[in-house]
XYZ file of C-alpha atoms in Angstrom:
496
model
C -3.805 -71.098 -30.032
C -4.569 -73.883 -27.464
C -8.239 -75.735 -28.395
C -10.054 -77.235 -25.298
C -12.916 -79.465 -26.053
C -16.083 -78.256 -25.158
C -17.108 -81.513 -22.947
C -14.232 -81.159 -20.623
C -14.962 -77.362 -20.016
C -17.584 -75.076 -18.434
C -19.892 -73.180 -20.616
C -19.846 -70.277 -21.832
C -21.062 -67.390 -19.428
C -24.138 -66.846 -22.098
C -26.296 -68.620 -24.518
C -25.213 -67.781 -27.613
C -28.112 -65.465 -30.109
C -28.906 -67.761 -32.917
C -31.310 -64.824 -34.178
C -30.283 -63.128 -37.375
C -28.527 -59.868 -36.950
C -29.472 -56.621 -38.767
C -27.100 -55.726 -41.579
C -23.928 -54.585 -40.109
C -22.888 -50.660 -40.664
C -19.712 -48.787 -41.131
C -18.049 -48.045 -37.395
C -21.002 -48.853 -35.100
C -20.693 -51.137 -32.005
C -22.410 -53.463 -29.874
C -22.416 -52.022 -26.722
C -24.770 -52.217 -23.771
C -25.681 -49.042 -21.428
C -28.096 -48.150 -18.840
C -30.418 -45.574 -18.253
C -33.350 -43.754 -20.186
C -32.539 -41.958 -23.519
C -29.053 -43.153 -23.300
C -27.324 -42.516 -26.469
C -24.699 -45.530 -27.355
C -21.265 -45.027 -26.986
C -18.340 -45.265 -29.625
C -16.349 -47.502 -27.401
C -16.869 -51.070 -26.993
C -17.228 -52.014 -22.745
C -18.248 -53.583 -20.016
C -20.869 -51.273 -18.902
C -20.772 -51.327 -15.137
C -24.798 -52.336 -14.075
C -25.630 -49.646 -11.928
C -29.119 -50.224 -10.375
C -31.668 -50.293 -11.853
C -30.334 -51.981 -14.990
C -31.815 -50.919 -18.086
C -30.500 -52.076 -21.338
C -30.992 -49.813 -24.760
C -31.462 -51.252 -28.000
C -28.501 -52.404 -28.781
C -25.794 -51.299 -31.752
C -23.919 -53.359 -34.343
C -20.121 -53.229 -35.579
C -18.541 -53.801 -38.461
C -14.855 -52.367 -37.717
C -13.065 -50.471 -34.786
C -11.080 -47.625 -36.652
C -8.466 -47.379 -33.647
C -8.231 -43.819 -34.594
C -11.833 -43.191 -33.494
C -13.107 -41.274 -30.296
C -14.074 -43.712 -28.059
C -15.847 -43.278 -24.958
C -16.651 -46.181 -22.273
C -20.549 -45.875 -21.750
C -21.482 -41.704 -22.102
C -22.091 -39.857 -25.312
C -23.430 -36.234 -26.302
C -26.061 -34.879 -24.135
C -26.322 -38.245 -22.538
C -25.027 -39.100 -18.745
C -25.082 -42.931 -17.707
C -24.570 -41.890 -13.758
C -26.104 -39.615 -11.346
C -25.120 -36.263 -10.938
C -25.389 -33.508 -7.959
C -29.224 -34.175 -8.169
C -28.399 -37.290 -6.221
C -27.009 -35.780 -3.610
C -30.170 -34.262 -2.331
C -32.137 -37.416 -2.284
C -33.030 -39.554 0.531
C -30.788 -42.965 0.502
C -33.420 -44.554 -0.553
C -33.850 -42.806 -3.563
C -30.323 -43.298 -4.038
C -30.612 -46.133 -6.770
C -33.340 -43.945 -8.371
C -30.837 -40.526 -8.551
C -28.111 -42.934 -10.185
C -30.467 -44.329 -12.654
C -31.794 -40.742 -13.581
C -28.733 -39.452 -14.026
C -28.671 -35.399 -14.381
C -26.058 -34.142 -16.796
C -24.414 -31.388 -14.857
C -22.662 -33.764 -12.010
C -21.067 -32.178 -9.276
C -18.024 -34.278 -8.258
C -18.067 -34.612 -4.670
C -15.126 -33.267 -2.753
C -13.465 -36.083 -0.939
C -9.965 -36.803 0.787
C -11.384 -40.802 0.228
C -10.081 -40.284 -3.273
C -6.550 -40.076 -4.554
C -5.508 -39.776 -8.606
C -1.925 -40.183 -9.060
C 0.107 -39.951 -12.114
C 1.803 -43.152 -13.526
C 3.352 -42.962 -16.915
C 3.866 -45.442 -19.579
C 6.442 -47.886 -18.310
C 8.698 -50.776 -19.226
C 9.016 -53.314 -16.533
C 12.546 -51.670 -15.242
C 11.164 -47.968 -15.106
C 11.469 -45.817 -12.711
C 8.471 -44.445 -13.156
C 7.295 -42.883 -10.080
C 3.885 -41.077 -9.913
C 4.101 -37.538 -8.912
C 1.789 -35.331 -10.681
C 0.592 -34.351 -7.502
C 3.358 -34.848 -4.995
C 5.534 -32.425 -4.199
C 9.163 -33.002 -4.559
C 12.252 -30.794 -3.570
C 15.057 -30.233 -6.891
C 17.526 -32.693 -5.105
C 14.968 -34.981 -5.205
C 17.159 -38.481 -5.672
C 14.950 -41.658 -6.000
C 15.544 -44.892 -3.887
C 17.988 -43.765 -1.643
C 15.909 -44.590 1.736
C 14.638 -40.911 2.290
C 11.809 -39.414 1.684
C 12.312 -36.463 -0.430
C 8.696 -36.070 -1.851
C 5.990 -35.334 0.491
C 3.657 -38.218 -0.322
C 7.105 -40.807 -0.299
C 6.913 -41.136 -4.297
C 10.558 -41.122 -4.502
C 10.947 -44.051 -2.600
C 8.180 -46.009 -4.088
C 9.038 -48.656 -6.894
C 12.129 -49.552 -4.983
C 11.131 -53.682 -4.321
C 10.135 -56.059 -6.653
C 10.185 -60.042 -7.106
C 11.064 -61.951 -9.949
C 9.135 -65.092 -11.220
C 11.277 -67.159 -8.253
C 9.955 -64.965 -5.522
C 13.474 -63.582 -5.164
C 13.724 -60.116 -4.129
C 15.435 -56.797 -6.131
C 16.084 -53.733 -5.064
C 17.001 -50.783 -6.245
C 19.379 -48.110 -5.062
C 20.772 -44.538 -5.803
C 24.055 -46.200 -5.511
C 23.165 -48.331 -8.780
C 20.147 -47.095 -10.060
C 19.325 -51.288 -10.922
C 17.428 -53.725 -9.534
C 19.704 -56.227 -7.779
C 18.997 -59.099 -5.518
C 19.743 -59.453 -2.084
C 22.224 -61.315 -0.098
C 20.945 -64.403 2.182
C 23.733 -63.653 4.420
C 22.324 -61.752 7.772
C 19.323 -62.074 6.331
C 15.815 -63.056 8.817
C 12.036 -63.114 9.035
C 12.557 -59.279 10.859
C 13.942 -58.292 7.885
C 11.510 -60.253 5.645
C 8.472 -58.843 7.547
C 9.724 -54.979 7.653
C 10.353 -55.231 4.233
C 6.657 -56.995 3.382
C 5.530 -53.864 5.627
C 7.152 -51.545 3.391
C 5.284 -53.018 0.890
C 1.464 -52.265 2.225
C 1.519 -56.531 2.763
C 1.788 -56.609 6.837
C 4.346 -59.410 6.836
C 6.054 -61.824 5.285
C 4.874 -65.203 4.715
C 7.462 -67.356 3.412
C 11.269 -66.702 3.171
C 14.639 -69.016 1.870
C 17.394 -68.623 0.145
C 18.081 -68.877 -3.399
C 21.155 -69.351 -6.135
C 21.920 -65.766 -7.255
C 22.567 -65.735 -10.655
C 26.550 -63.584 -10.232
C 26.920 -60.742 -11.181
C 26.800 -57.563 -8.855
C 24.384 -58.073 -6.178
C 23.483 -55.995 -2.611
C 24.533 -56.858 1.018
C 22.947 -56.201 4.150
C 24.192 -53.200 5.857
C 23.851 -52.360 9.758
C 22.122 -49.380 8.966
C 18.794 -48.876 10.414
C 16.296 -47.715 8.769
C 12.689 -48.546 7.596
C 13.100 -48.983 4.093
C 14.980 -51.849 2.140
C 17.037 -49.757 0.061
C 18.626 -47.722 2.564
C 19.895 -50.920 4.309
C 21.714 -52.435 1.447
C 24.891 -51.558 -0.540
C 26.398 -52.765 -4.081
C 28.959 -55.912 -4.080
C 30.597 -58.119 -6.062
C 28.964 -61.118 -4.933
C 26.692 -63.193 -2.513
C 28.592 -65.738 0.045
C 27.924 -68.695 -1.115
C 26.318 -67.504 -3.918
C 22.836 -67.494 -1.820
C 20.098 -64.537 -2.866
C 17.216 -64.342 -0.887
C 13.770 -65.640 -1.673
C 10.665 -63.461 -0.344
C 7.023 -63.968 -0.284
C 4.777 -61.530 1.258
C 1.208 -63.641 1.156
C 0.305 -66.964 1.073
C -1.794 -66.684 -2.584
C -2.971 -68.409 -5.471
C -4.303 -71.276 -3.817
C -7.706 -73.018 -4.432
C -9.365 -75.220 -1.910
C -10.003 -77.577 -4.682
C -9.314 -78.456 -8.104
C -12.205 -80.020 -9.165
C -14.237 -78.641 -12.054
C -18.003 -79.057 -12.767
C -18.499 -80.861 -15.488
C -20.809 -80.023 -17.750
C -21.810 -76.925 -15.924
C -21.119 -73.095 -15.326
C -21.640 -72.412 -11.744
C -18.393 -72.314 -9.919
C -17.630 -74.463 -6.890
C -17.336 -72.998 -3.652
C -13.844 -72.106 -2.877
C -12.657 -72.330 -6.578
C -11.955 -68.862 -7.279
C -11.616 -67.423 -3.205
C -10.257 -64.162 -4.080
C -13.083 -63.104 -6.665
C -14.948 -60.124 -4.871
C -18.448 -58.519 -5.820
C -18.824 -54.685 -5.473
C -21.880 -53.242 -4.369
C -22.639 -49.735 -5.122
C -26.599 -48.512 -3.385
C -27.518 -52.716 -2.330
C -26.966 -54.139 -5.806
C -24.039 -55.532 -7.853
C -21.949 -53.118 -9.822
C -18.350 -55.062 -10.840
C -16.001 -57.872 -10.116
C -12.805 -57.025 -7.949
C -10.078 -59.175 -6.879
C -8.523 -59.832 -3.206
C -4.814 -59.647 -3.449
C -4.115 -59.099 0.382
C -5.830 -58.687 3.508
C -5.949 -54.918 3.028
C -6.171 -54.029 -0.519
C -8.425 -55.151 -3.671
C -7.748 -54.451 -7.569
C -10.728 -53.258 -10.104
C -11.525 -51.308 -12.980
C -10.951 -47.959 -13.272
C -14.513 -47.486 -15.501
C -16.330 -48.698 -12.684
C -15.916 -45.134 -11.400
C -16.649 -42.940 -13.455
C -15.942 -38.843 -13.334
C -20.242 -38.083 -14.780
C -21.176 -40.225 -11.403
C -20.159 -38.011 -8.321
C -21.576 -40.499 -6.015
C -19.719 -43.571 -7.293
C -16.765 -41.484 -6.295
C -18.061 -41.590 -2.524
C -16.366 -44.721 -0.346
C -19.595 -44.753 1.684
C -21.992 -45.782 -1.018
C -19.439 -48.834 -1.701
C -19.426 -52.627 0.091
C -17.474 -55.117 -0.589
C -17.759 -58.941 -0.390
C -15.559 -61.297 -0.249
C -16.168 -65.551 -0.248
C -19.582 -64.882 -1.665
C -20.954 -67.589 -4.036
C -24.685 -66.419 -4.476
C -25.595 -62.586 -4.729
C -29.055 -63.990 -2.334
C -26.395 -65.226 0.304
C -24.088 -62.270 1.076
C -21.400 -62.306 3.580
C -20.550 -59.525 5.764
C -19.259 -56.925 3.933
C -16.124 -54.543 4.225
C -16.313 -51.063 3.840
C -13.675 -49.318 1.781
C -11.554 -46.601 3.027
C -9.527 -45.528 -0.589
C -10.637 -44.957 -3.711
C -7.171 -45.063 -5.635
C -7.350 -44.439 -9.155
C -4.838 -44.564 -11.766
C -4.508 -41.306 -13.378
C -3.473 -42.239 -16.352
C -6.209 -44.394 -17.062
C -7.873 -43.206 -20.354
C -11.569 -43.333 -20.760
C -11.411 -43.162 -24.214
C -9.183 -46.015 -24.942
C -9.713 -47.983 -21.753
C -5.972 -47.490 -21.155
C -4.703 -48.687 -18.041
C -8.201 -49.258 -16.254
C -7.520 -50.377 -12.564
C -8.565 -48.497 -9.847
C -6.912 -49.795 -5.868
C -9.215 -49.977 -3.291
C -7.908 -50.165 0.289
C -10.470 -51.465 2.795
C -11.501 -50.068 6.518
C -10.696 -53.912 8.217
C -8.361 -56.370 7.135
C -9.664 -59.287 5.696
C -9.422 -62.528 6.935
C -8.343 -65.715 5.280
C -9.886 -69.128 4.919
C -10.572 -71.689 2.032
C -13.334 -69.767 0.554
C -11.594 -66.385 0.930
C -7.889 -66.446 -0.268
C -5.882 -63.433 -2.541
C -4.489 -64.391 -5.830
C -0.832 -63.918 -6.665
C 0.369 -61.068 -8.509
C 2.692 -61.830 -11.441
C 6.070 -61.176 -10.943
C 7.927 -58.608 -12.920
C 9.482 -61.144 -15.659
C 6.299 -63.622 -15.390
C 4.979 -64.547 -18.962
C 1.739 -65.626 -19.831
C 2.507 -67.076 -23.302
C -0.359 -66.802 -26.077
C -2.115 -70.277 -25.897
C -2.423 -70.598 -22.326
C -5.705 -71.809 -20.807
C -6.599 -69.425 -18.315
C -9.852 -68.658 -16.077
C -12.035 -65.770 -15.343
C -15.624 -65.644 -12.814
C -17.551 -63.121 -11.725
C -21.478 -62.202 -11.445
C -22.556 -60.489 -14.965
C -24.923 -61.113 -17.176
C -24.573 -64.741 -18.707
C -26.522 -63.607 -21.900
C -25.760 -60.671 -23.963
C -27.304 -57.883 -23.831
C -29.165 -58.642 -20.382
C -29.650 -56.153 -17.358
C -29.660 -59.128 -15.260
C -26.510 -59.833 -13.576
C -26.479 -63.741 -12.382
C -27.226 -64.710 -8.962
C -24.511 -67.340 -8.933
C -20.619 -66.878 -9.549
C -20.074 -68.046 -12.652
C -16.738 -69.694 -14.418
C -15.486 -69.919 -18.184
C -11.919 -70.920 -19.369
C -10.196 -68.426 -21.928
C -7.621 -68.708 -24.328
C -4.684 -65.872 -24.509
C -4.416 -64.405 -27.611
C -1.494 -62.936 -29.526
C -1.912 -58.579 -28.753
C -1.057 -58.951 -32.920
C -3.459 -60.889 -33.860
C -6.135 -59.216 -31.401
C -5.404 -56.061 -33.141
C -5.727 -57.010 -36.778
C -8.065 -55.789 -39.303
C -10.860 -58.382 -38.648
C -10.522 -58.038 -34.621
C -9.671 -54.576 -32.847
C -7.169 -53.124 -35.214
C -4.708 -51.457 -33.503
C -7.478 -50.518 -29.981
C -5.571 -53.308 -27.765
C -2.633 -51.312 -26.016
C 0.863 -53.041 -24.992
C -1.173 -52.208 -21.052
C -3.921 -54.977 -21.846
C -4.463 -58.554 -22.880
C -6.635 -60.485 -25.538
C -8.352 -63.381 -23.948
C -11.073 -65.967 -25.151
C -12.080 -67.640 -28.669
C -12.480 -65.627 -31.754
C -14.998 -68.429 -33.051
C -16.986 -67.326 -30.272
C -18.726 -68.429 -27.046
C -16.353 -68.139 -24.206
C -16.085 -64.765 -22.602
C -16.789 -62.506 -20.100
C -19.725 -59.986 -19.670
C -21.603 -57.086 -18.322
C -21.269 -56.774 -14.661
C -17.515 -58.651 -14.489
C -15.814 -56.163 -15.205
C -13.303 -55.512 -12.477
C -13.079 -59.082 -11.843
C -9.814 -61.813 -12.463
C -8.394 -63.358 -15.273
C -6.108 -65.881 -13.861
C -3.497 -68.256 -15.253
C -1.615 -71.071 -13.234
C 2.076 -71.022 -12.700
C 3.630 -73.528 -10.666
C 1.009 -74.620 -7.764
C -0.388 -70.811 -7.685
C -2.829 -68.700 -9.688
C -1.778 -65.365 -10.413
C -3.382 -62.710 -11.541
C -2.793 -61.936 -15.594
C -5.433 -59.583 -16.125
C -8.347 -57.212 -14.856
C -12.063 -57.109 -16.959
C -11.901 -54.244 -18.827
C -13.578 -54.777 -22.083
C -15.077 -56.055 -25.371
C -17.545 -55.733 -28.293
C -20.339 -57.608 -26.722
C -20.266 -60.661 -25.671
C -18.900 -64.326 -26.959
C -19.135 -62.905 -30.420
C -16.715 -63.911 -33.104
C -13.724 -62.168 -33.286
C -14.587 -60.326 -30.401
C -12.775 -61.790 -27.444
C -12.629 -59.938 -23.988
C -9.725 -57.572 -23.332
C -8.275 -57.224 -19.584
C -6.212 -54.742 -18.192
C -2.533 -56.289 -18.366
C -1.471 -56.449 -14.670
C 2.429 -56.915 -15.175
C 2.241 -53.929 -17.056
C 0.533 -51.916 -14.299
C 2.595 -53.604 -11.558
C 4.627 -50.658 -10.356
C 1.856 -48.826 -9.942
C 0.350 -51.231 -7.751
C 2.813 -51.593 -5.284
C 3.797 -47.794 -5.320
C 0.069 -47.235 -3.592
C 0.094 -50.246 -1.687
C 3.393 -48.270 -0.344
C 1.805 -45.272 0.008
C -1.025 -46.784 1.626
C -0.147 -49.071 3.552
C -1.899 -50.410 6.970
């Protein structure tokens, strides 16, 4: 694993407890909850800091059996969220009904939310969600019609490799194969960015395919990709096309503070603060103008409300919680179904906003990885956001703080003196297992970003940890490569 030396880098996001700890006892955590009477969970997490924050006492660990129940921040009798009470309440009261909490919640019947299936996946699955789409028995996938109500058949049909270059998959193949330069233009490049949920293109050329079979452009009309295309033996010239929906990944500078933890404004332009009832909740991240990647746990089933677009703003290019922007309201609350609450499987949650957001140097989206992208153990990578800079605070910082992280090998994160076997092939391992670099309560949601190229993408989402900066107990982020398909399926499905 890469060192860095601690002059040339940020701090930490906390000061470091040089108290003595109680004795440490068999299969109990450090975790950090709010609200009264809260009993602590069995599953280590980034508790989302629902106002008002209130921390408990907390809990120490000695070892993570990953055969354990495991919950994310609610145990027993004990709800961390409001409930139907809520509901009744003035909105100003609202904080208050949240921070009560009543244990029977109501879930609140809304069209705003959509939970879609999405099974485990290797990057070339088909792997369409469809638990709750309805599909006909001749249902055949990527064939440019739409055989399933909601369009899941023809979802996961476009992808880019780690050259931008665009695949595509057909019934005629059933691979992913690029395209053809030949006949190729920016109408097809921005119908198929459309397709995506991305507008339009930004940036397309032609590449060196690589032989092998590839697809040509057809004259068929039609508004999706694979429908337009059909199988050959080669490209002309042996040029594949080259696509790039959005201009991402780029920093208005690349100048660090030294010696300091406060980022600089327009370092990290796509990190995103949600607001749930006034007050900072989680992290986010801006990948487009229309849609915005979290955590899953940051809404939670026992908290009907948090399930509600309307109590939700978001804010983008904000560098001090006591100098907001103007906020965008979100119109989706997408949520992967298969995320597990129990394991913190595959926590991300797609939020599609009301307006479009507009770019400048402080507000910019950061690349998502491309299917074959790597992000090798080792590499020095960043993650921001507003939490807590000390552990075990209900204070979430004012300013948007910055820490570098190390990735670390999903074996070694899940040996017997770190997580054994609790970090799933759908996360990463990122920070120092001496300690002192890490995220905390209040990012979660937020980026973990490595630089490829001239571009920052997007390796991983907050998800969580066993407090915070402790040895051997680095941060864990939802893997985004491995949750790609998913991604782009409800972009598709959701698009502007």
């Amino acid at each position: 694993m890469a060192k860095h030396d601690p002059n040339d880098l940020p701090p930490p996001y906390y000061s470091l407890d040089l108290h003595t700890q109680p004795p440490l006892k068999p299969y109990e955590e450090l975790v950090y909850g709010v609200g009264p009477g809260l009993t602590p969970p069995s599953h280590p997490r980034y508790i989302p800091q629902y106002p008002p924050p209130v921390v408990v006492s907390p809990v120490t660990q000695s070892s993570i059996p990953p055969s354990s129940k495991r919950r994310r921040c609610c145990h027993s009798n004990a709800q961390c969220y409001g409930g139907s009470g809520g509901t009744l309440l003035l909105l100003g009261l609202l904080a208050l009904a949240i921070w009560l909490g009543v244990r029977y919640g109501t879930r609140l019947a809304t069209t705003a939310i959509l939970h879609d299936d999405y099974n485990d996946h290797d990057d070339d699955d088909d792997n369409i969600p469809q638990r709750y789409d309805t599909c006909s028995n001749s249902t055949v996938k990527c064939d440019g019609i739409k055989d399933c109500k909601q369009g899941s058949d023809e979802t996961n049909c476009v992808r880019f490799d780690k050259s931008n270059g665009l695949q595509v998959k057909t019934s005629q193949d059933g691979r992913f194969l690029p395209v053809c330069h030949e006949d190729w233009n920016n109408n097809y490049a921005d119908e198929t960015c459309a397709q995506l949920g991305l507008r339009k293109s930004y940036i397309t050329r032609k590449i060196k395919s690589q032989g092998g079979n590839v697809l040509s452009l057809t004259s068929r009309t039609s508004p999706l990709l694979q429908s337009r295309v059909k199988v050959s033996s080669s490209c002309p010239n042996q040029e594949a096309v080259s696509l790039q929906c959005v201009d991402c990944g780029r920093q208005k500078t690349t100048s660090r503070i030294i010696g300091g933890s406060a980022a600089k404004e327009g370092q990290w332009p796509w990190q995103v603060s949600l607001h749930f009832g006034g007050s900072h909740v989680c992290g986010a991240v801006l990948i487009s103008h229309d849609f915005v990647l979290t955590a899953a746990h940051c809404f939670p089933s026992s908290n009907s409300l948090s399930l509600s677009t309307e109590h939700w703003k978001v804010y983008v290019g904000l560098m001090s919680l006591t100098r907001p922007t103007q906020p965008y309201m979100v119109k989706r609350i997408i949520l992967n179904n298969n995320y597990n609450s129990k394991t913190n499987d595959q926590d991300v949650a797609l939020l599609k906003l009301e307006t479009q957001v507009t770019f400048n140097d402080n507000v910019h989206p950061a690349c998502l990885p491309a299917f074959d992208q790597e992000f090798k153990p080792g590499t020095a990578c960043w993650t921001s956001g507003f939490g807590t800079t000390e552990s075990g605070s209900g204070v979430v910082s004012k300013e948007l703080m910055e820490v570098t992280v190390d990735l670390i090998d999903t074996g070694v994160c899940n040996g017997p003196v770190v997580y054994r076997g609790a970090v799933t092939k759908h996360m990463l391992c990122a920070g120092d297992l001496d300690g002192g670099k890490d995220s905390c309560q209040g990012d979660s949601g937020g980026p973990l970003v490595c630089k490829g190229d001239s571009r920052w993408y997007l390796a991983g989402i907050t998800s969580w940890g066993v407090g915070c900066g402790e040895k051997n107990r680095p941060g864990v982020y939802t893997k985004v490569k491995s949750v790609l398909p998913w991604i782009y399926s409800k972009m598709q499905q959701e698009k502007p």
